[in-house]
PDB file of C-alpha atoms in Angstrom:
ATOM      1  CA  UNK A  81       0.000   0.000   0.000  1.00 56.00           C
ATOM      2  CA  UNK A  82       1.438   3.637  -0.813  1.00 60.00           C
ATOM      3  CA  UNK A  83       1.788   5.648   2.062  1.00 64.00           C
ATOM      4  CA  UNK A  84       2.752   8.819   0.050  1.00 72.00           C
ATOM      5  CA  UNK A  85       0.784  12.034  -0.099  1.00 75.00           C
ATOM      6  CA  UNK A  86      -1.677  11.686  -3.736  1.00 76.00           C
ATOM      7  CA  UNK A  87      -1.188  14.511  -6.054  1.00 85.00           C
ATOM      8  CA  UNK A  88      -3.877  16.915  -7.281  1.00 87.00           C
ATOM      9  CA  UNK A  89      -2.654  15.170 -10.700  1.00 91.00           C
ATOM     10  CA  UNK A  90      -3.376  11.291  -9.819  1.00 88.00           C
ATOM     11  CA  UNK A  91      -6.731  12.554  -8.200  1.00 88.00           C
ATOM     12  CA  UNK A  92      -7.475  13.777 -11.434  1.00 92.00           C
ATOM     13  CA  UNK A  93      -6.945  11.641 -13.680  1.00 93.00           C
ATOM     14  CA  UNK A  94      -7.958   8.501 -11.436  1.00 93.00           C
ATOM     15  CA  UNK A  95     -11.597  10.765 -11.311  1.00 94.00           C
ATOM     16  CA  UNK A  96     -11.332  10.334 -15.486  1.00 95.00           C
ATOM     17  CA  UNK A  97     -10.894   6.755 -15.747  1.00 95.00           C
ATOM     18  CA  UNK A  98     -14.550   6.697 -14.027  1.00 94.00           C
ATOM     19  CA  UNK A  99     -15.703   9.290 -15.963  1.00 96.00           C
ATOM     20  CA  UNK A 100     -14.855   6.252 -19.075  1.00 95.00           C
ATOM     21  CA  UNK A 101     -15.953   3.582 -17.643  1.00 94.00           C
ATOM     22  CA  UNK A 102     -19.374   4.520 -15.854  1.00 94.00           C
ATOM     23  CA  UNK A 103     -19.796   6.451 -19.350  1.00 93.00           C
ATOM     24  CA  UNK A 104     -19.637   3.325 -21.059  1.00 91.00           C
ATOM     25  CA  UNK A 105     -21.252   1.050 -18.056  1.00 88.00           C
ATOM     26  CA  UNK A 106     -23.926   3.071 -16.524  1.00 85.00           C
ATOM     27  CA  UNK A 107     -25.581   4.724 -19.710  1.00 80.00           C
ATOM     28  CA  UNK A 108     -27.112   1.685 -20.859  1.00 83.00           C
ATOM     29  CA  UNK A 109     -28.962   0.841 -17.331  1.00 84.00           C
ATOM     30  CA  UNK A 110     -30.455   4.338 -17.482  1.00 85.00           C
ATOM     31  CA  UNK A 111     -32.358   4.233 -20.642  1.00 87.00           C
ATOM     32  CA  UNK A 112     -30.516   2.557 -23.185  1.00 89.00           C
ATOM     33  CA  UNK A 113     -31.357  -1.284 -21.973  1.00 92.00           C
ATOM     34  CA  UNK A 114     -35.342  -0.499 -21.343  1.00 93.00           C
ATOM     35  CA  UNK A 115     -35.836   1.272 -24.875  1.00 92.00           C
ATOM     36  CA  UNK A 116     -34.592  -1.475 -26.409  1.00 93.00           C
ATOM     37  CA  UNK A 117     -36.700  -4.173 -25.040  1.00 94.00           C
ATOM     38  CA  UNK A 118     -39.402  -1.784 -25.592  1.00 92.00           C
ATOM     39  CA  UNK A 119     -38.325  -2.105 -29.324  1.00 92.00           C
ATOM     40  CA  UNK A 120     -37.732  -5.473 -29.042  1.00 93.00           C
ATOM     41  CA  UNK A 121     -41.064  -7.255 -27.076  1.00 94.00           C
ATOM     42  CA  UNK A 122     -43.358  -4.104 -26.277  1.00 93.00           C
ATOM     43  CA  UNK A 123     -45.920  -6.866 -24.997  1.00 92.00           C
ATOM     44  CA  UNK A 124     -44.018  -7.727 -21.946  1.00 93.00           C
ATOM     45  CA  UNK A 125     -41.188  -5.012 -21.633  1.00 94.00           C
ATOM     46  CA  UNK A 126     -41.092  -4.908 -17.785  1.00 93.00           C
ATOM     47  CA  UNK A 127     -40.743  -8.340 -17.546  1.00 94.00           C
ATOM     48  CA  UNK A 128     -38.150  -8.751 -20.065  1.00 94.00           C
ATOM     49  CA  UNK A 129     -36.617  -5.568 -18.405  1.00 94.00           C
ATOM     50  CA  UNK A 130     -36.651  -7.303 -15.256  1.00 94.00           C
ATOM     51  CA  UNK A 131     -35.267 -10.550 -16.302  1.00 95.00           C
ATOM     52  CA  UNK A 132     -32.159  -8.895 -18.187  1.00 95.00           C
ATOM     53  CA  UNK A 133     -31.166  -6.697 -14.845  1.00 94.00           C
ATOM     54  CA  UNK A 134     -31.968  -9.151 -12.571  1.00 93.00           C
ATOM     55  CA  UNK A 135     -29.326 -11.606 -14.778  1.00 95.00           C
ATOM     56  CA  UNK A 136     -26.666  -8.978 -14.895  1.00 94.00           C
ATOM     57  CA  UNK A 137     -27.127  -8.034 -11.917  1.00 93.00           C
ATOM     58  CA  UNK A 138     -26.807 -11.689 -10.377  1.00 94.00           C
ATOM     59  CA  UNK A 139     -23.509 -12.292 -12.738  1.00 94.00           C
ATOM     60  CA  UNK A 140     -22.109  -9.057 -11.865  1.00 93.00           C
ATOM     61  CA  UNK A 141     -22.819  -9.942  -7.777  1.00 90.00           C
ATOM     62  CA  UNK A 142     -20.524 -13.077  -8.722  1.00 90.00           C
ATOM     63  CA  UNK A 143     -17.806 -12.044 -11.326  1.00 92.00           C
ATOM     64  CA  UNK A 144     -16.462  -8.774  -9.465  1.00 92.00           C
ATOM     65  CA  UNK A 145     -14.876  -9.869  -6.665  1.00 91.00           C
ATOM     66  CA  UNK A 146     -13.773 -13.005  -8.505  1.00 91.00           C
ATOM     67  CA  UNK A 147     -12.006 -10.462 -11.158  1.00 92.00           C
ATOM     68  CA  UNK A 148     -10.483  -8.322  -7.566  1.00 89.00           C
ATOM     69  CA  UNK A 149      -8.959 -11.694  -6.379  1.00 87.00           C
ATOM     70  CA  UNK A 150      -7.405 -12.530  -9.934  1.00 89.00           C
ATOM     71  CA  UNK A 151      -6.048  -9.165 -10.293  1.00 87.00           C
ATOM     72  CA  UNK A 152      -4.409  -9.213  -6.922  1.00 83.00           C
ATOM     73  CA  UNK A 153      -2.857 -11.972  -7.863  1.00 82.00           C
ATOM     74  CA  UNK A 154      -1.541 -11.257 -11.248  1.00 80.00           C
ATOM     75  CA  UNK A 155       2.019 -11.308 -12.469  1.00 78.00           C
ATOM     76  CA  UNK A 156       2.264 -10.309 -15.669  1.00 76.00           C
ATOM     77  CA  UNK A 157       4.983  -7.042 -16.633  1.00 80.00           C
ATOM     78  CA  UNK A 158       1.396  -5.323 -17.379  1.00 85.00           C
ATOM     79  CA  UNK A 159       0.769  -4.816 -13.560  1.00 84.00           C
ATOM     80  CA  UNK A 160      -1.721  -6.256 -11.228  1.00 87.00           C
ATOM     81  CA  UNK A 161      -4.924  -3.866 -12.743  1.00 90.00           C
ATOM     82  CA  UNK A 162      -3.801  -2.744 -16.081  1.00 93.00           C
ATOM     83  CA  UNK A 163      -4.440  -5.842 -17.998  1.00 93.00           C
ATOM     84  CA  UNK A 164      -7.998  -6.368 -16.291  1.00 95.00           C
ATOM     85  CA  UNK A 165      -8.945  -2.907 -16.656  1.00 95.00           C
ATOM     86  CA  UNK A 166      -7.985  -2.686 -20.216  1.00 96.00           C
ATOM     87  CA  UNK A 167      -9.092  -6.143 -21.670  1.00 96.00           C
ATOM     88  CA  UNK A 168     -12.603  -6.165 -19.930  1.00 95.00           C
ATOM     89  CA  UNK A 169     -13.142  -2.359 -21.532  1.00 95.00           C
ATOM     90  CA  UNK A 170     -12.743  -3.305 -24.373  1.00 96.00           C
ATOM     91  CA  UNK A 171     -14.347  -6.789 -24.462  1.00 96.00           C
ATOM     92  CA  UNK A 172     -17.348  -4.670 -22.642  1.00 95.00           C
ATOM     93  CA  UNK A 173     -17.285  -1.867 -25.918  1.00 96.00           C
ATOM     94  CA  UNK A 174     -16.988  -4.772 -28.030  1.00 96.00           C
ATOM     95  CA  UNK A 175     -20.366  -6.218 -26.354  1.00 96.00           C
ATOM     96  CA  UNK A 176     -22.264  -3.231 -26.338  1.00 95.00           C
ATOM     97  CA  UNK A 177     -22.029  -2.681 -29.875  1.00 96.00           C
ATOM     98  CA  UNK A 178     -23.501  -6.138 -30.618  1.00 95.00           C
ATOM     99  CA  UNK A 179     -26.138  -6.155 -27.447  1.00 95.00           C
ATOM    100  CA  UNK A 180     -28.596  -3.399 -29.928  1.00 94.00           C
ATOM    101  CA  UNK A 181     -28.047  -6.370 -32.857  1.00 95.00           C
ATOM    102  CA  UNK A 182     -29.971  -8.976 -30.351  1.00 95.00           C
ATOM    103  CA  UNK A 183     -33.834  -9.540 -31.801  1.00 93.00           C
ATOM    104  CA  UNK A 184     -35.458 -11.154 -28.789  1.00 94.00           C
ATOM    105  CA  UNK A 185     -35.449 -10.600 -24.593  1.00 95.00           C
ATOM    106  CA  UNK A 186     -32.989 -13.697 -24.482  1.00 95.00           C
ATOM    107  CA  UNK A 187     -30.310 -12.153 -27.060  1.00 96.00           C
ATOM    108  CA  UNK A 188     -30.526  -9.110 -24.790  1.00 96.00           C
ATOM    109  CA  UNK A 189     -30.040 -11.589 -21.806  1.00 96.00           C
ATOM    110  CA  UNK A 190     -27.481 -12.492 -23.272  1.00 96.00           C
ATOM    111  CA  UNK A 191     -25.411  -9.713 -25.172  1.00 96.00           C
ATOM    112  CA  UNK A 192     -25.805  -7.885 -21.250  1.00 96.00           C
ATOM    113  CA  UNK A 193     -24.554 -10.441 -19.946  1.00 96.00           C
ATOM    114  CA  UNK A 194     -21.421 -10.388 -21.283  1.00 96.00           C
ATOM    115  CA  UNK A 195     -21.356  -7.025 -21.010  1.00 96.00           C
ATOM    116  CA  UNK A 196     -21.568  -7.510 -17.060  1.00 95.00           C
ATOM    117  CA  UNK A 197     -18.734 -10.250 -17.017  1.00 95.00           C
ATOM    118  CA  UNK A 198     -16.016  -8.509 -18.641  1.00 95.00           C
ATOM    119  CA  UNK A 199     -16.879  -4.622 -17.811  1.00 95.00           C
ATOM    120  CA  UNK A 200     -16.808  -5.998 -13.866  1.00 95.00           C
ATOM    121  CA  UNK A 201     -13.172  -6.774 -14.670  1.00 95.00           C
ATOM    122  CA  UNK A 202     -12.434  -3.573 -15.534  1.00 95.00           C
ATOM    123  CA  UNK A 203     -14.225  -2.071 -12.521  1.00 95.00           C
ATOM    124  CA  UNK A 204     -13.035  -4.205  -9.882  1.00 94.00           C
ATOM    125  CA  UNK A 205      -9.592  -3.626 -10.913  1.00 94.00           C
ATOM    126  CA  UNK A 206      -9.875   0.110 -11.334  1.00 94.00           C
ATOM    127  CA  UNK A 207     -11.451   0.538  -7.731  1.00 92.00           C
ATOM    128  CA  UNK A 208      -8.332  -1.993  -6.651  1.00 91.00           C
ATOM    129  CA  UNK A 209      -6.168   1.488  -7.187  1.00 91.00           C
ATOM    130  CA  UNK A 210      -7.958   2.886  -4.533  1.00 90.00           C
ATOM    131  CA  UNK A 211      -6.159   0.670  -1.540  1.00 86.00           C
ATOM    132  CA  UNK A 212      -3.061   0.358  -3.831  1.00 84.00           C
ATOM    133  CA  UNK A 213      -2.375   4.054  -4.284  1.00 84.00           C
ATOM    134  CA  UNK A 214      -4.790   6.356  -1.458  1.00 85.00           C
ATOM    135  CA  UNK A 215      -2.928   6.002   2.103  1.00 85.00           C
ATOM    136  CA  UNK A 216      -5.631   5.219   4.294  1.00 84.00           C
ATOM    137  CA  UNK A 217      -5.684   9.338   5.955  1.00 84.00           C
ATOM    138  CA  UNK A 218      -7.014  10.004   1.977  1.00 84.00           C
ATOM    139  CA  UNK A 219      -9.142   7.539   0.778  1.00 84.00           C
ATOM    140  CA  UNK A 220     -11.976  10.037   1.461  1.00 86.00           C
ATOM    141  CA  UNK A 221     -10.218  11.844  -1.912  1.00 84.00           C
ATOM    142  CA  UNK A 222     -11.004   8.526  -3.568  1.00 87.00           C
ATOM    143  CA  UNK A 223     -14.822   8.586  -2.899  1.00 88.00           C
ATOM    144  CA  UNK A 224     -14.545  11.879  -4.240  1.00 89.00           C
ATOM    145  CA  UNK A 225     -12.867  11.048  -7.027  1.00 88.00           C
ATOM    146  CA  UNK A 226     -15.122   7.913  -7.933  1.00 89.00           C
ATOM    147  CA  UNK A 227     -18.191   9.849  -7.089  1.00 90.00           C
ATOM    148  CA  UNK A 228     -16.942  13.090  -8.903  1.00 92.00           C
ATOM    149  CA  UNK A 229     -15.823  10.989 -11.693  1.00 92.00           C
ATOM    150  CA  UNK A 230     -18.716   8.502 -11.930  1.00 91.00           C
ATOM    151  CA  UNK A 231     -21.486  11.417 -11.854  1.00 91.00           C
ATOM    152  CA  UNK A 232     -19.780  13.266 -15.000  1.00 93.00           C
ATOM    153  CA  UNK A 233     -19.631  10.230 -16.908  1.00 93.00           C
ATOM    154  CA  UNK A 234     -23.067   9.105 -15.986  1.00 91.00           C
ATOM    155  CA  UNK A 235     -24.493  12.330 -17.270  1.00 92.00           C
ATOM    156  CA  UNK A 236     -22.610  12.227 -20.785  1.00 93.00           C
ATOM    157  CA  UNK A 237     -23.006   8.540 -21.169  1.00 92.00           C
ATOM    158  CA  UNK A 238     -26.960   9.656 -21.088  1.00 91.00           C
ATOM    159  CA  UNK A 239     -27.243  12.501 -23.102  1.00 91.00           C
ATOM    160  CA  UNK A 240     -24.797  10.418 -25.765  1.00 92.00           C
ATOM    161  CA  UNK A 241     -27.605   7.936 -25.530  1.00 91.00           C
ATOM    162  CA  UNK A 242     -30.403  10.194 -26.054  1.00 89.00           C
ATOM    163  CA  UNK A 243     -28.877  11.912 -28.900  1.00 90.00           C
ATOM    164  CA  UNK A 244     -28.279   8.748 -30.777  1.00 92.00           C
ATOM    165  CA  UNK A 245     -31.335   7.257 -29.747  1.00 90.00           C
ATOM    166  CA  UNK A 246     -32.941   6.567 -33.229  1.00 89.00           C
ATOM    167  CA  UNK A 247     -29.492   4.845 -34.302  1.00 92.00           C
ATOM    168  CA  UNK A 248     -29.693   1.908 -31.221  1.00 91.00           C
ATOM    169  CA  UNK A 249     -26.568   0.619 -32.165  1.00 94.00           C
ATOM    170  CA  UNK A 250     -24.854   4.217 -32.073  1.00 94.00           C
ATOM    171  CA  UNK A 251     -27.048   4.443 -29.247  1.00 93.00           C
ATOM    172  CA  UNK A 252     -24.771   1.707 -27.090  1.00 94.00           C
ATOM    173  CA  UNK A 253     -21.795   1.696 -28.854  1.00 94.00           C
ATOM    174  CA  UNK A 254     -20.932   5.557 -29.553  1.00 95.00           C
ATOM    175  CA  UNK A 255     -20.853   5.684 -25.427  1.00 94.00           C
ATOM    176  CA  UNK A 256     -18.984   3.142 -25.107  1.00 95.00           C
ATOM    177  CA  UNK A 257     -16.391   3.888 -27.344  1.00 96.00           C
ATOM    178  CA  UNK A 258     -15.907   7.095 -25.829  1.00 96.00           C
ATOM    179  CA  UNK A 259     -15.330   5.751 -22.641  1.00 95.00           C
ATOM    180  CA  UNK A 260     -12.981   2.940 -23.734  1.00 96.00           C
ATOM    181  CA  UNK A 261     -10.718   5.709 -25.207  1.00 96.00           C
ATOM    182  CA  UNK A 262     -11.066   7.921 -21.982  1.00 96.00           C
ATOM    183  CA  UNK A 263     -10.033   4.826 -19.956  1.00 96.00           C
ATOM    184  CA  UNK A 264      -7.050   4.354 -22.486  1.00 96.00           C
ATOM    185  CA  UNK A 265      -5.720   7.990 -21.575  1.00 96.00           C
ATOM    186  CA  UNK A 266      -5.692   6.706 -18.086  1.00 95.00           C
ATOM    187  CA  UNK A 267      -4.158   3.440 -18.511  1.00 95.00           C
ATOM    188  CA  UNK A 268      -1.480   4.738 -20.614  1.00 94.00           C
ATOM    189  CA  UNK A 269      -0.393   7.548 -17.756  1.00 94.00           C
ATOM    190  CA  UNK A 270      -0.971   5.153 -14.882  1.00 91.00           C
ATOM    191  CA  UNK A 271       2.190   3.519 -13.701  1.00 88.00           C
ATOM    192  CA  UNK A 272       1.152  -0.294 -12.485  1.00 81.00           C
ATOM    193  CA  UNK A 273       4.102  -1.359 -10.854  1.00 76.00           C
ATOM    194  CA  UNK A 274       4.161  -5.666 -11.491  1.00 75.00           C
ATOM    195  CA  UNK A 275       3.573  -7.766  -8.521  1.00 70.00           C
ATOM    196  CA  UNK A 276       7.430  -9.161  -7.315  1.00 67.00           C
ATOM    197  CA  UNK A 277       6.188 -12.405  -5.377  1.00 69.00           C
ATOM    198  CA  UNK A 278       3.070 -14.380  -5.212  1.00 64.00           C
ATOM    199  CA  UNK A 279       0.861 -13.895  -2.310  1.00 65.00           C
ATOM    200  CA  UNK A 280       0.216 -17.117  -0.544  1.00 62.00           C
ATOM    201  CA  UNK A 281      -3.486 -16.939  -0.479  1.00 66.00           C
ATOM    202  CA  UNK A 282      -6.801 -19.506   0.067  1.00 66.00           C
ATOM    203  CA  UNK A 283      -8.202 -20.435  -3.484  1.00 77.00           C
ATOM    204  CA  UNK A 284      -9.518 -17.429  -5.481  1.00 76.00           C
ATOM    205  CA  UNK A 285     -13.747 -18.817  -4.788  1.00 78.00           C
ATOM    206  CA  UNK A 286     -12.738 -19.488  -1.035  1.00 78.00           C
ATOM    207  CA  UNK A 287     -11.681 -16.082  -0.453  1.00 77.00           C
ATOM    208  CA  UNK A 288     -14.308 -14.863  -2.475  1.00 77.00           C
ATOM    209  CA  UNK A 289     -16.578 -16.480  -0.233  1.00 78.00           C
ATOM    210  CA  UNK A 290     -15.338 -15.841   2.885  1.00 77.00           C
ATOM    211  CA  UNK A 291     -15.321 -12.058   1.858  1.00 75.00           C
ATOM    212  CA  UNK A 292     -19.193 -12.319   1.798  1.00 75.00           C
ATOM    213  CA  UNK A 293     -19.042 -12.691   5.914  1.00 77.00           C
ATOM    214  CA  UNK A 294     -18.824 -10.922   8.848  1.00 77.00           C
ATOM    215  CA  UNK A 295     -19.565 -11.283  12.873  1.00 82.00           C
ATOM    216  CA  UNK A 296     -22.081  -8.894  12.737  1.00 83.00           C
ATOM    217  CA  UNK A 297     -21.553  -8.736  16.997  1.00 86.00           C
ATOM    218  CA  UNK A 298     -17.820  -7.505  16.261  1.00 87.00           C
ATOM    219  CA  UNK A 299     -18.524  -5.255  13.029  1.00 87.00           C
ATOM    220  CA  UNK A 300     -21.966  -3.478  13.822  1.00 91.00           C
ATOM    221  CA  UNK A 301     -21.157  -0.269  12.470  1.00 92.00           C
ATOM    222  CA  UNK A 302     -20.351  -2.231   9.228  1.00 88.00           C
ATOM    223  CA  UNK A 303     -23.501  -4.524   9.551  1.00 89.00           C
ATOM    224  CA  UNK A 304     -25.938  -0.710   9.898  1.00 92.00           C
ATOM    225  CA  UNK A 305     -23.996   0.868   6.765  1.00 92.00           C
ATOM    226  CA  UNK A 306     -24.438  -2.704   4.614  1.00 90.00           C
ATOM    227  CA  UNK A 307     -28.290  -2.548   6.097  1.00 92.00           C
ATOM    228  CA  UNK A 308     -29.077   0.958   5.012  1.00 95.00           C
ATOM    229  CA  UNK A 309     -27.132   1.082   1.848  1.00 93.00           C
ATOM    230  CA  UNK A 310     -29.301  -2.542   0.860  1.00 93.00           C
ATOM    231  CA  UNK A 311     -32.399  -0.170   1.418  1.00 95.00           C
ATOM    232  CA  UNK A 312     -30.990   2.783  -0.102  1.00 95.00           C
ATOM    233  CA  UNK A 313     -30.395   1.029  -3.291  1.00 92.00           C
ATOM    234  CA  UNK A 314     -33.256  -1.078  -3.761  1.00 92.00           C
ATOM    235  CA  UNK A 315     -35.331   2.554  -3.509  1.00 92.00           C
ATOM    236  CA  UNK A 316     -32.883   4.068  -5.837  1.00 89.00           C
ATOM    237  CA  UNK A 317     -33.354   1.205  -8.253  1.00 87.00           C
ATOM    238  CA  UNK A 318     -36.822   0.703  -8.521  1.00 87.00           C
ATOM    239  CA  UNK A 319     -37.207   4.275  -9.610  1.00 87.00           C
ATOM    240  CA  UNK A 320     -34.449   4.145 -12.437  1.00 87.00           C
ATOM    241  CA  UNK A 321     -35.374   0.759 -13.905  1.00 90.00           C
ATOM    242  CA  UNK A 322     -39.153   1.461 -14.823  1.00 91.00           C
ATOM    243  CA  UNK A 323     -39.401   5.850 -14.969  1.00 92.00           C
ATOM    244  CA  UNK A 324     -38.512   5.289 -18.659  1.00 92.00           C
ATOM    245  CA  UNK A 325     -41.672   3.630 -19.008  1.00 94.00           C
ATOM    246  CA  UNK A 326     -43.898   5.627 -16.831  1.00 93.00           C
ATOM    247  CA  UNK A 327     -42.812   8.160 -18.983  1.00 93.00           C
ATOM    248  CA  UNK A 328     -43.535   6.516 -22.342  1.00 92.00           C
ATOM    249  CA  UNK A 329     -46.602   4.777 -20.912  1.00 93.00           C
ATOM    250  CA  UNK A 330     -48.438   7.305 -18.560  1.00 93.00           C
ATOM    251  CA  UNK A 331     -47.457  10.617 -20.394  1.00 93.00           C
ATOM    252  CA  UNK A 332     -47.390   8.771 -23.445  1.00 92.00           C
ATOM    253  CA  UNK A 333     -43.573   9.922 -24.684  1.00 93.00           C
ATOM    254  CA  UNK A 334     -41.270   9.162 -27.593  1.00 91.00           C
ATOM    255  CA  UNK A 335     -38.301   6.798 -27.315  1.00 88.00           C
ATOM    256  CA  UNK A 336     -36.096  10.430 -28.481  1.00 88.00           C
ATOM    257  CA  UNK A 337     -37.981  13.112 -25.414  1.00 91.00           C
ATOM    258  CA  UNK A 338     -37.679   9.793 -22.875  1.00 91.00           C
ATOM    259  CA  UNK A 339     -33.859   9.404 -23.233  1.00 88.00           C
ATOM    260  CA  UNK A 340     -33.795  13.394 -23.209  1.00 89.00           C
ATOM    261  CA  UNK A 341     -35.548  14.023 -19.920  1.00 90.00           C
ATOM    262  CA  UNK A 342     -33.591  10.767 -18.558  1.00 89.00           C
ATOM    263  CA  UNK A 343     -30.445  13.182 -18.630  1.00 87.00           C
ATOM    264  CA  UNK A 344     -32.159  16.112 -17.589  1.00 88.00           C
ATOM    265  CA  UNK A 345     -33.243  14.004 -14.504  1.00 86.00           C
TER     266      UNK A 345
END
């Protein structure tokens, strides 16, 4: 762990590789994902909405901290994160461009899938840096930095997606192309410095598992902020998954003023 002082300049450009990735990530969940199984099966879009985020969601609960343990364990001259961060990018770019080519709810299922198992390798490794670089007195700077970082890219990933929302495969891939090269700029500053020995660790799926608990008697703090952010997000969710088609539904919207007032929102 470095126990050096992070410059204004690492904060910065750390904040851009999240600006890339949740450009390329996030976008889709917003709008991007339910407009196109709106296009796809109008007859039963919530389900199929629901069965396509409930399947990434259940593959991404699984692959990330499977893709954190591999990366803290890599060797290669690459680094420990570089290679993770910069194969599952583009494998994830790669996806989203072919995800708006799928013709039925299980293509989707599918195509986001994919998406979910490769772009988690890219986002478990990049918030890796966070205990490899930030000394413990500043990893509030890298909550700002992921939040700051995260936000921005949100935002454009959106209004990339609403401008290109009669083109659905611009609509995904333009995104996430832009993102992929923003994450390049990063990964080509960052120094990863290779790992020198191997750690001597429990299997990658024990420690996986074994991450997933805690004696909530000797860690209640931790047990409250797990509790409320469980609640926080399931709230937060339920809104963002189904206000695209409350809009198109109840006030009877286009696809194009949706995806508009998405980034407005």
């Amino acid at each position: 762990m470095n126990e050096q002082p992070i410059s204004r300049q690492f904060f910065l450009m750390y904040a851009l590789a999240f600006v890339g990735v949740w450009m390329a990530f996030i976008a889709p969940t917003m709008s991007g994902l339910q407009i196109r199984i709106g296009q796809v099966d109008p007859a039963h879009k919530a389900s199929g909405l629901a069965l396509v985020l409930g399947v990434g969601a259940l593959l991404a609960l699984v692959s990330n901290p499977i893709w954190g343990q591999l990366s803290d364990r890599h060797m290669g001259r690459w680094g420990r994160r570089k290679p993770f961060m910069f194969f599952g990018g583009l494998a994830g770019t790669v996806a989203l461009f072919v995800l708006p080519l799928m013709q039925t709810v299980v293509g989707v299922v599918i195509a986001w899938s994919v998406v979910q198992l490769v772009f988690n390798a890219a986002i478990a490794a990049l918030h890796a840096i966070t205990s490899d670089m930030f000394p413990e007195s500043e990893r509030g700077k890298a909550s700002v930095a992921v939040g700051v970082g995260g936000g921005v890219g949100t935002v454009l990933g959106i209004g990339l997606s609403a401008a290109l929302v009669k083109t659905p495969i611009l609509m995904f891939g333009v995104p996430a192309l832009l993102g992929f090269i923003i994450l390049l700029i990063f990964l080509v500053w960052y120094q990863d410095a290779p790992l020198q020995e191997a750690p001597v660790r429990a299997g990658v799926l024990k420690t996986v598992l074994d991450s997933y608990s805690f004696n909530w008697r000797q860690a209640p703090d931790f047990g409250k902020l797990l509790t409320g952010n469980f609640f926080i997000l399931i709230g937060l969710n339920i809104i963002t998954t189904y206000q695209v088609y409350v809009m198109s539904d109840r006030l009877g919207w286009s696809d194009a003023k949706v995806a508009s007032m998405i980034t407005v929102i």
